[in-house]
Short mmCIF file of C-alpha atoms in Angstrom, two decimals:
data_model
loop_
_atom_site.label_atom_id
_atom_site.label_comp_id
_atom_site.label_asym_id
_atom_site.label_seq_id
_atom_site.Cartn_x
_atom_site.Cartn_y
_atom_site.Cartn_z
CA MET A 1 181.04 -79.03 21.88
CA SER A 2 184.48 -80.45 21.05
CA SER A 3 187.63 -78.94 22.50
CA LEU A 4 188.87 -78.04 18.99
CA LEU A 5 185.65 -76.13 18.19
CA LYS A 6 185.74 -74.37 21.54
CA PHE A 7 189.33 -73.35 20.96
CA SER A 8 188.44 -72.12 17.43
CA VAL A 9 185.60 -69.97 18.78
CA TRP A 10 187.88 -68.51 21.44
CA THR A 11 190.67 -67.81 18.95
CA THR A 12 188.25 -66.13 16.56
CA TYR A 13 186.93 -63.95 19.35
CA ILE A 14 190.47 -62.92 20.35
CA LEU A 15 191.36 -62.06 16.75
CA ILE A 16 188.17 -60.07 16.10
CA ASN A 17 188.53 -58.21 19.38
CA SER A 18 192.17 -57.37 18.65
CA LEU A 19 191.27 -56.22 15.14
CA LEU A 20 188.48 -53.98 16.43
CA ALA A 21 190.88 -52.47 18.97
CA PHE A 22 193.46 -51.78 16.25
CA LEU A 23 190.95 -50.28 13.81
CA ALA A 24 189.31 -48.15 16.50
CA ASP A 25 192.76 -46.80 17.36
CA LEU A 26 193.63 -46.31 13.67
CA ALA A 27 190.58 -44.08 13.26
CA GLN A 28 192.18 -41.63 15.72
CA TRP A 29 195.51 -41.31 13.95
CA PRO A 30 196.17 -37.82 12.56
CA PRO A 31 196.75 -37.45 8.80
CA LYS A 32 200.23 -38.78 8.01
CA THR A 33 200.38 -40.22 4.51
CA ARG A 34 200.29 -38.53 1.12
CA ASN A 35 199.69 -41.85 -0.61
CA PHE A 36 196.21 -41.60 -2.08
CA TRP A 37 195.15 -45.25 -1.69
CA SER A 38 196.48 -45.55 1.86
CA ALA A 39 194.56 -42.40 2.74
CA CYS A 40 191.40 -43.85 1.14
CA ILE A 41 191.67 -47.01 3.25
CA THR A 42 192.28 -45.02 6.42
CA THR A 43 189.36 -42.73 5.55
CA THR A 44 186.98 -45.66 5.05
CA ILE A 45 187.98 -47.28 8.33
CA GLY A 46 187.95 -43.96 10.13
CA THR A 47 184.49 -43.09 8.82
CA ILE A 48 183.02 -46.39 10.05
CA PHE A 49 184.53 -46.15 13.52
CA THR A 50 183.94 -42.41 14.05
CA GLU A 51 180.47 -42.09 12.50
CA PHE A 52 179.00 -45.41 13.73
CA PRO A 53 180.71 -46.13 17.07
CA LEU A 54 177.48 -47.23 18.74
CA TYR A 55 176.94 -49.89 16.09
CA VAL A 56 180.44 -51.24 16.69
CA ILE A 57 179.71 -51.27 20.43
CA LEU A 58 176.50 -53.23 19.77
CA PHE A 59 178.53 -55.69 17.70
CA LYS A 60 180.94 -56.20 20.61
CA VAL A 61 178.05 -56.74 23.03
CA TRP A 62 176.59 -59.29 20.60
CA MET A 63 179.93 -61.13 20.61
CA TRP A 64 179.89 -61.28 24.41
CA PHE A 65 176.42 -62.79 24.41
CA ALA A 66 177.33 -65.24 21.63
CA ILE A 67 180.33 -66.46 23.59
CA ALA A 68 178.24 -66.76 26.75
CA ILE A 69 175.44 -68.66 24.99
CA MET A 70 177.89 -71.12 23.45
CA ASP A 71 179.34 -71.68 26.94
CA VAL A 72 182.89 -71.93 25.66
CA TRP A 73 184.63 -69.11 27.42
CA PHE A 74 185.71 -70.55 30.75
CA SER A 75 185.62 -74.14 29.53
CA ILE A 76 188.97 -73.59 27.80
CA PRO A 77 191.89 -74.08 30.17
CA ILE A 78 194.06 -71.27 28.78
CA VAL A 79 191.29 -68.71 29.32
CA LYS A 80 191.28 -69.56 33.01
CA SER A 81 194.74 -68.02 33.14
CA SER A 82 194.58 -64.75 35.07
CA LEU A 83 197.02 -63.21 32.56
CA ILE A 84 194.69 -63.93 29.62
CA GLN A 85 191.69 -62.62 31.54
CA VAL A 86 193.51 -59.38 32.38
CA PHE A 87 194.63 -59.00 28.76
CA MET A 88 191.09 -59.41 27.43
CA LEU A 89 189.70 -57.03 30.04
CA ILE A 90 192.27 -54.36 29.13
CA LEU A 91 191.58 -54.87 25.42
CA ASP A 92 187.83 -54.50 25.94
CA ILE A 93 188.20 -51.39 28.10
CA PHE A 94 190.60 -49.87 25.56
CA THR A 95 188.29 -50.51 22.58
CA MET A 96 185.12 -49.42 24.34
CA SER A 97 186.81 -46.24 25.60
CA ILE A 98 187.83 -45.25 22.07
CA LEU A 99 184.38 -46.02 20.67
CA LEU A 100 182.65 -44.02 23.39
CA TYR A 101 185.10 -41.16 22.81
CA ASN A 102 184.24 -41.29 19.09
CA PHE A 103 180.55 -41.03 19.91
CA TYR A 104 181.26 -38.11 22.24
CA ASN A 105 183.22 -36.36 19.46
CA ASN A 106 180.36 -37.02 17.06
CA TYR A 107 177.79 -35.62 19.45
CA LYS A 108 180.06 -32.68 20.33
CA THR A 109 179.37 -31.39 16.81
CA ARG A 110 176.00 -30.26 18.15
CA GLN A 111 177.57 -27.68 20.46
CA ILE A 112 179.99 -26.51 17.78
CA ILE A 113 177.12 -25.97 15.33
CA LEU A 114 175.11 -24.19 18.02
CA ASP A 115 178.00 -21.79 18.64
CA GLN A 116 178.93 -21.19 14.99
CA THR A 117 175.38 -20.68 13.70
CA ARG A 118 173.88 -18.81 16.60
CA GLU A 119 173.19 -15.73 14.47
CA PHE A 120 171.25 -17.95 12.01
CA GLU A 121 169.41 -19.90 14.69
CA ARG A 122 165.95 -18.64 13.77
CA TYR A 123 166.42 -19.68 10.15
CA GLY A 124 166.45 -23.41 10.77
CA PRO A 125 165.31 -26.24 13.04
CA GLU A 126 166.67 -26.96 16.47
CA LEU A 127 169.54 -29.39 16.82
CA PRO A 128 168.06 -32.52 18.45
CA SER A 129 169.69 -33.51 21.72
CA ILE A 130 170.56 -37.03 22.74
CA THR A 131 167.49 -37.14 24.99
CA SER A 132 165.04 -36.41 22.16
CA SER A 133 163.19 -39.07 20.19
CA LYS A 134 164.15 -37.34 16.92
CA PHE A 135 167.82 -38.02 17.67
CA TRP A 136 167.27 -41.77 17.80
CA LEU A 137 164.62 -42.01 15.07
CA CYS A 138 166.10 -39.67 12.44
CA VAL A 139 169.69 -38.87 13.37
CA MET A 140 171.04 -42.26 14.35
CA PRO A 141 169.79 -44.54 11.50
CA PRO A 142 172.69 -44.84 9.01
CA LEU A 143 170.43 -44.63 5.93
CA HIS A 144 167.69 -42.22 6.92
CA ILE A 145 166.06 -40.93 3.70
CA PRO A 146 163.02 -38.63 3.85
CA LEU A 147 159.92 -39.92 2.06
CA ASN A 148 158.48 -36.52 1.11
CA ILE A 149 160.81 -36.04 -1.89
CA LYS A 150 160.28 -36.37 -5.64
CA VAL A 151 163.38 -37.03 -7.74
CA PHE A 152 163.58 -36.43 -11.47
CA ARG A 153 166.61 -38.23 -12.90
CA ASP A 154 168.97 -37.68 -15.81
CA ILE A 155 167.79 -34.36 -17.19
CA THR A 156 170.17 -33.15 -19.89
CA TYR A 157 171.50 -29.65 -19.25
CA GLY A 158 173.73 -29.32 -22.30
CA THR A 159 172.54 -27.86 -25.59
CA GLN A 160 172.41 -30.00 -28.73
CA GLU A 161 175.52 -28.26 -30.02
CA GLU A 162 177.38 -28.92 -26.75
CA LEU A 163 176.37 -32.59 -26.79
CA ARG A 164 177.71 -32.84 -30.32
CA GLN A 165 180.98 -31.20 -29.25
CA VAL A 166 181.60 -33.48 -26.27
CA GLY A 167 180.73 -36.65 -28.21
CA LYS A 168 178.38 -39.52 -27.43
CA GLU A 169 180.79 -41.04 -24.92
CA ASN A 170 180.47 -37.90 -22.76
CA GLU A 171 176.76 -37.15 -23.13
CA PHE A 172 176.06 -39.07 -19.92
CA TYR A 173 178.00 -36.48 -17.92
CA LEU A 174 175.90 -33.49 -18.99
CA LYS A 175 172.94 -34.54 -16.85
CA LEU A 176 171.42 -33.56 -13.53
CA ASP A 177 168.90 -34.88 -11.01
CA ILE A 178 166.30 -32.61 -9.40
CA TYR A 179 165.11 -33.17 -5.82
CA ILE A 180 161.78 -31.45 -5.12
CA PRO A 181 159.71 -31.48 -1.90
CA LYS A 182 156.37 -33.26 -2.45
CA TYR A 183 154.23 -31.40 0.04
CA SER A 184 155.69 -27.92 0.33
CA GLN A 185 153.30 -25.47 1.99
CA LYS A 186 155.02 -22.50 0.37
CA LYS A 187 153.27 -20.72 -2.47
CA ASP A 188 156.32 -18.66 -3.44
CA PRO A 189 159.11 -20.13 -5.60
CA LEU A 190 161.61 -22.20 -3.62
CA PRO A 191 165.32 -21.37 -3.43
CA VAL A 192 167.67 -23.64 -5.35
CA MET A 193 170.87 -25.49 -4.47
CA LEU A 194 173.28 -26.78 -7.13
CA PHE A 195 175.19 -29.73 -5.63
CA ILE A 196 178.52 -30.88 -7.12
CA HIS A 197 179.84 -34.31 -6.17
CA GLY A 198 183.50 -34.89 -5.37
CA GLY A 199 185.75 -37.73 -6.44
CA ASN A 200 189.24 -36.33 -7.09
CA TRP A 201 187.92 -34.70 -10.32
CA MET A 202 188.24 -38.22 -11.78
CA SER A 203 185.41 -40.36 -10.42
CA MET A 204 182.10 -40.58 -8.54
CA ASP A 205 178.58 -39.79 -9.72
CA LYS A 206 175.47 -37.80 -8.81
CA LEU A 207 173.67 -41.08 -8.04
CA ILE A 208 175.69 -41.59 -4.85
CA PRO A 209 173.05 -41.07 -2.11
CA PHE A 210 174.59 -38.08 -0.34
CA PRO A 211 172.30 -37.11 2.57
CA GLN A 212 172.58 -33.37 1.78
CA PRO A 213 170.24 -33.19 -1.27
CA TRP A 214 167.61 -35.28 0.51
CA TYR A 215 167.75 -33.22 3.68
CA LEU A 216 167.61 -29.82 1.99
CA SER A 217 164.77 -30.94 -0.28
CA SER A 218 162.75 -32.08 2.72
CA ASN A 219 163.14 -28.54 4.09
CA ASN A 220 161.70 -26.57 1.16
CA TRP A 221 164.73 -26.36 -1.09
CA ILE A 222 165.03 -27.58 -4.66
CA VAL A 223 168.34 -29.36 -5.16
CA CYS A 224 169.95 -30.03 -8.53
CA SER A 225 172.69 -32.65 -8.24
CA ILE A 226 174.87 -32.68 -11.33
CA ASN A 227 177.33 -34.81 -13.21
CA TYR A 228 180.24 -33.26 -15.09
CA ARG A 229 182.97 -34.51 -17.38
CA LEU A 230 185.81 -36.20 -15.53
CA ALA A 231 189.59 -36.04 -15.87
CA PRO A 232 191.96 -37.20 -17.20
CA LYS A 233 189.93 -37.93 -20.33
CA ASN A 234 188.38 -34.46 -20.10
CA PRO A 235 191.05 -32.13 -18.69
CA TYR A 236 190.26 -29.21 -16.41
CA PRO A 237 188.53 -26.75 -16.89
CA ALA A 238 185.98 -29.02 -18.63
CA CYS A 239 184.44 -29.84 -15.24
CA LEU A 240 184.06 -26.16 -14.31
CA ILE A 241 182.58 -25.31 -17.72
CA ASP A 242 180.00 -28.09 -17.24
CA CYS A 243 179.06 -26.76 -13.79
CA LYS A 244 178.36 -23.39 -15.35
CA ARG A 245 176.34 -25.04 -18.12
CA ALA A 246 174.22 -26.70 -15.44
CA LEU A 247 173.76 -23.33 -13.72
CA ARG A 248 172.66 -21.82 -17.03
CA TRP A 249 170.03 -24.58 -17.42
CA ILE A 250 168.81 -24.07 -13.85
CA LYS A 251 168.36 -20.33 -14.26
CA LYS A 252 166.44 -20.84 -17.47
CA ASN A 253 164.26 -23.83 -16.53
CA ILE A 254 163.92 -24.18 -12.76
CA VAL A 255 160.81 -21.96 -12.69
CA SER A 256 158.84 -24.83 -14.23
CA CYS A 257 159.80 -26.95 -11.19
CA GLY A 258 158.74 -24.30 -8.71
CA GLY A 259 162.23 -22.92 -8.15
CA ASP A 260 163.47 -19.35 -7.83
CA PRO A 261 166.07 -18.65 -10.56
CA ASN A 262 167.09 -15.48 -8.75
CA PHE A 263 168.56 -17.45 -5.86
CA VAL A 264 170.83 -20.35 -6.70
CA ALA A 265 173.39 -21.45 -4.11
CA VAL A 266 176.20 -23.85 -4.95
CA SER A 267 177.69 -26.57 -2.78
CA GLY A 268 180.13 -29.42 -3.22
CA ASP A 269 182.28 -31.88 -1.36
CA SER A 270 186.01 -32.52 -1.84
CA ALA A 271 186.81 -31.76 -5.51
CA GLY A 272 183.19 -30.61 -5.75
CA GLY A 273 183.93 -28.11 -2.98
CA HIS A 274 186.80 -26.80 -5.10
CA LEU A 275 184.47 -26.41 -8.09
CA ALA A 276 181.76 -24.81 -5.96
CA ALA A 277 184.23 -22.19 -4.70
CA LEU A 278 185.39 -21.52 -8.26
CA MET A 279 181.77 -21.14 -9.35
CA ALA A 280 181.33 -18.42 -6.73
CA LEU A 281 184.61 -16.69 -7.60
CA THR A 282 184.56 -16.82 -11.43
CA ALA A 283 181.03 -15.58 -12.11
CA ASN A 284 180.61 -14.37 -15.70
CA ASP A 285 184.22 -15.21 -16.57
CA LYS A 286 184.07 -15.72 -20.35
CA LEU A 287 187.01 -18.14 -20.22
CA TYR A 288 184.75 -20.73 -18.57
CA GLN A 289 181.61 -19.94 -20.60
CA PRO A 290 182.41 -20.89 -24.20
CA GLY A 291 179.35 -20.33 -26.34
CA PHE A 292 177.32 -18.72 -23.55
CA GLU A 293 179.53 -15.78 -22.61
CA GLN A 294 176.57 -13.40 -22.16
CA ILE A 295 174.73 -15.63 -19.65
CA ASP A 296 174.75 -14.54 -16.02
CA THR A 297 176.51 -17.24 -13.96
CA LYS A 298 176.44 -15.56 -10.58
CA VAL A 299 175.49 -17.68 -7.58
CA GLN A 300 174.09 -16.27 -4.36
CA ALA A 301 175.86 -18.42 -1.73
CA CYS A 302 178.54 -21.11 -1.55
CA ILE A 303 179.13 -24.09 0.74
CA GLY A 304 182.32 -26.13 0.70
CA ILE A 305 182.47 -29.53 2.43
CA ASN A 306 186.00 -30.88 2.94
CA GLY A 307 186.99 -28.85 -0.12
CA ILE A 308 190.29 -28.09 -1.82
CA TYR A 309 191.06 -24.39 -1.98
CA ASP A 310 194.69 -24.27 -3.10
CA VAL A 311 196.31 -26.34 -5.87
CA THR A 312 199.59 -24.37 -6.00
CA ASN A 313 201.03 -26.12 -2.92
CA LYS A 314 201.44 -22.72 -1.31
CA HIS A 315 200.99 -24.32 2.12
CA LYS A 316 202.77 -27.64 1.42
CA ALA A 317 199.48 -29.55 1.50
CA PHE A 318 198.91 -30.48 -2.16
CA ASN A 319 200.68 -32.02 -5.16
CA PRO A 320 200.60 -29.42 -7.98
CA GLU A 321 202.55 -31.63 -10.40
CA TRP A 322 199.87 -34.32 -10.15
CA PHE A 323 197.10 -31.76 -10.66
CA SER A 324 198.86 -30.30 -13.70
CA LEU A 325 199.45 -33.67 -15.35
CA GLU A 326 196.42 -35.78 -14.37
CA ILE A 327 193.68 -33.18 -14.01
CA CYS A 328 194.75 -30.40 -16.38
CA GLY A 329 196.43 -32.69 -18.91
CA LYS A 330 199.52 -30.49 -18.98
CA ASN A 331 203.02 -31.87 -18.57
CA PRO A 332 204.95 -29.43 -16.33
CA SER A 333 208.22 -30.41 -18.01
CA ASN A 334 206.88 -28.99 -21.29
CA MET A 335 205.74 -25.68 -19.81
CA SER A 336 207.49 -22.59 -18.53
CA GLU A 337 207.39 -21.86 -14.81
CA ASP A 338 205.26 -18.77 -15.44
CA SER A 339 202.70 -20.78 -17.46
CA ILE A 340 202.46 -23.46 -14.77
CA ARG A 341 202.08 -20.85 -12.02
CA GLU A 342 199.37 -18.98 -13.93
CA MET A 343 197.42 -22.19 -14.65
CA LEU A 344 197.53 -23.32 -11.02
CA GLU A 345 196.75 -19.91 -9.58
CA ASN A 346 193.72 -19.51 -11.85
CA ALA A 347 192.44 -22.85 -10.49
CA SER A 348 193.02 -21.94 -6.82
CA PRO A 349 190.11 -20.34 -4.94
CA GLU A 350 192.48 -18.93 -2.33
CA VAL A 351 194.52 -17.07 -4.94
CA LEU A 352 191.35 -15.74 -6.61
CA VAL A 353 190.06 -14.46 -3.28
CA GLU A 354 193.34 -12.65 -2.67
CA ARG A 355 193.31 -11.10 -6.16
CA LYS A 356 189.70 -9.96 -6.02
CA GLY A 357 190.10 -8.76 -2.45
CA ASN A 358 192.91 -6.48 -3.59
CA LEU A 359 190.39 -4.97 -6.01
CA ASN A 360 187.97 -4.42 -3.10
CA GLU A 361 185.45 -6.88 -4.51
CA GLU A 362 182.88 -8.36 -2.17
CA PHE A 363 181.95 -12.03 -2.30
CA VAL A 364 178.79 -14.05 -1.87
CA PRO A 365 178.38 -15.62 1.60
CA PHE A 366 180.57 -18.70 2.16
CA LEU A 367 180.09 -21.58 4.59
CA ILE A 368 183.18 -23.79 4.95
CA ILE A 369 182.88 -27.15 6.76
CA HIS A 370 185.88 -29.42 7.23
CA GLY A 371 186.82 -32.41 9.39
CA ASP A 372 190.01 -31.92 11.37
CA ASN A 373 191.07 -35.54 10.80
CA ASP A 374 190.68 -35.46 7.01
CA GLN A 375 193.22 -37.94 5.61
CA LEU A 376 192.75 -36.93 1.97
CA ILE A 377 192.63 -33.13 2.13
CA ASN A 378 194.68 -31.58 4.88
CA ILE A 379 192.60 -29.15 6.91
CA LYS A 380 195.52 -26.71 6.67
CA SER A 381 194.32 -25.77 3.18
CA CYS A 382 190.88 -24.93 4.56
CA ARG A 383 192.29 -22.87 7.42
CA GLU A 384 194.54 -20.86 5.11
CA PHE A 385 191.63 -20.18 2.74
CA VAL A 386 189.51 -18.92 5.63
CA LYS A 387 192.36 -16.70 6.83
CA THR A 388 192.96 -15.27 3.34
CA PHE A 389 189.22 -14.71 2.79
CA ARG A 390 188.78 -12.81 6.05
CA ASN A 391 191.90 -10.69 5.44
CA SER A 392 191.05 -9.95 1.80
CA ALA A 393 187.31 -9.40 2.15
CA PRO A 394 186.52 -8.36 5.73
CA ASN A 395 183.07 -7.10 4.67
CA SER A 396 182.04 -10.41 3.10
CA LYS A 397 180.42 -13.18 5.11
CA LEU A 398 182.30 -16.40 5.79
CA VAL A 399 181.39 -18.99 8.41
CA SER A 400 183.95 -21.69 9.12
CA ILE A 401 183.10 -24.89 11.03
CA GLU A 402 185.76 -27.44 11.97
CA LEU A 403 184.45 -30.83 13.02
CA PRO A 404 186.63 -32.62 15.62
CA GLY A 405 187.56 -36.19 14.70
CA ALA A 406 185.71 -36.10 11.35
CA HIS A 407 187.28 -37.92 8.41
CA HIS A 408 186.98 -37.01 4.74
CA GLY A 409 183.95 -39.23 4.18
CA TYR A 410 181.87 -38.31 7.23
CA HIS A 411 179.19 -36.59 5.09
CA PHE A 412 178.59 -39.70 2.96
CA VAL A 413 176.58 -41.32 5.73
CA SER A 414 173.65 -40.36 7.92
CA SER A 415 175.22 -39.89 11.34
CA PRO A 416 174.69 -37.36 14.14
CA ARG A 417 177.64 -35.32 12.87
CA THR A 418 176.25 -35.27 9.33
CA HIS A 419 172.77 -34.27 10.51
CA TYR A 420 174.08 -31.46 12.66
CA SER A 421 176.23 -30.14 9.80
CA MET A 422 173.20 -30.30 7.47
CA ILE A 423 171.20 -28.23 9.93
CA ALA A 424 174.07 -25.71 9.85
CA MET A 425 173.84 -25.70 6.04
CA LEU A 426 170.08 -25.17 6.16
CA ARG A 427 170.31 -22.33 8.68
CA PHE A 428 173.03 -20.63 6.66
CA LEU A 429 171.21 -21.03 3.34
CA ASN A 430 167.88 -19.82 4.72
CA TRP A 431 169.63 -16.79 6.19
CA ALA A 432 171.34 -16.05 2.86
CA TYR A 433 168.05 -16.44 0.99
CA HIS A 434 166.07 -14.16 3.30
CA THR A 435 168.90 -11.61 3.28
CA SER A 436 168.86 -11.66 -0.52
CA LEU A 437 165.08 -11.19 -0.62
CA ASN A 438 165.28 -8.25 1.78
CA ASN A 439 168.09 -6.62 -0.23
CA ASN A 440 166.08 -6.92 -3.44
CA LYS A 441 162.94 -5.30 -2.06
#
């Protein structure tokens, strides 16, 4: 091997190793920026290095072997320098320490879930430990998808009149997918979950392979994952109205799929978490049910994953001007302060909880899951919502789970943290379903 090629291999190794060290460190940085695209980049990097640290470690080990096999390492004079050797050793120790810490944080979710769902423990499976075969066969693979699921795609949930109103360019959004277990042993109707994707109210799609619908379906739940009209072309509350239209369709038709229309839970991530909370808090509100005001739109449980619960900027963690202009299609400069405040408060789950709590209303059970290193939605919003909920409705059930080191996109991938949080969801939902059945006897 020529000296130039050997030097090139060595230089490439140094650069890759330095980049991995920087990115591994970047994944630990607390949320700092309010720039959306910078936060997206940080979230993507953070998700890779915090959800898949063992794969990055394997990549580093592969690099060591590659260098050793090519026999170029100590054949380069500069590498024989003790200073270079010490530098590379420190860099390797630094990177590996961060990656192992990330894996520890990921695995630590197991104990957090055990503690937070102890009262629901009998309603779901055990959380596999690192010594179990299930951990390595089902939890660790990044794209683990159960095979015992049937999926029915692109079922239209809007009426013919609604499709005419929204126009052909928006018909695509009024569709849902149904995930049904193939080999359920249960003879009774199965409980139903309505899943709402996130995407800043402006993007994303139900076809994104979130692990949650697959996992719940493989555990005797029917999951309906929906699309809805997106802003800014379709200003808020179009998205919320569509979610309620989907719920109407589910309650009317899910029996034919083996589902129980009397128990429909709602869940969503990010902006979908915001919509899921609003679904739970605005049941039968005629403002969001044009043309189907008499339909019951109550849900029986709600789960928010990295959700947004305040759009008024009450806690200095959100941009209300952006929400007003881009999502609601309203220019704040053309509205009175009272009109802006009313619009934002009506779209804020935290404000609705406070209002209804003052009227002594009780709420459906809530499960709130949020990563404490979320770069896109500050966890402060989640904490304040939990505090307001517990103060306003002390007799209503709310379980809050904070995941250490988790970024905004942790739940997009199949990692130990995601699997443990899905088991928490399943335990909570099964508890809510059995509680509902017992109360209705």
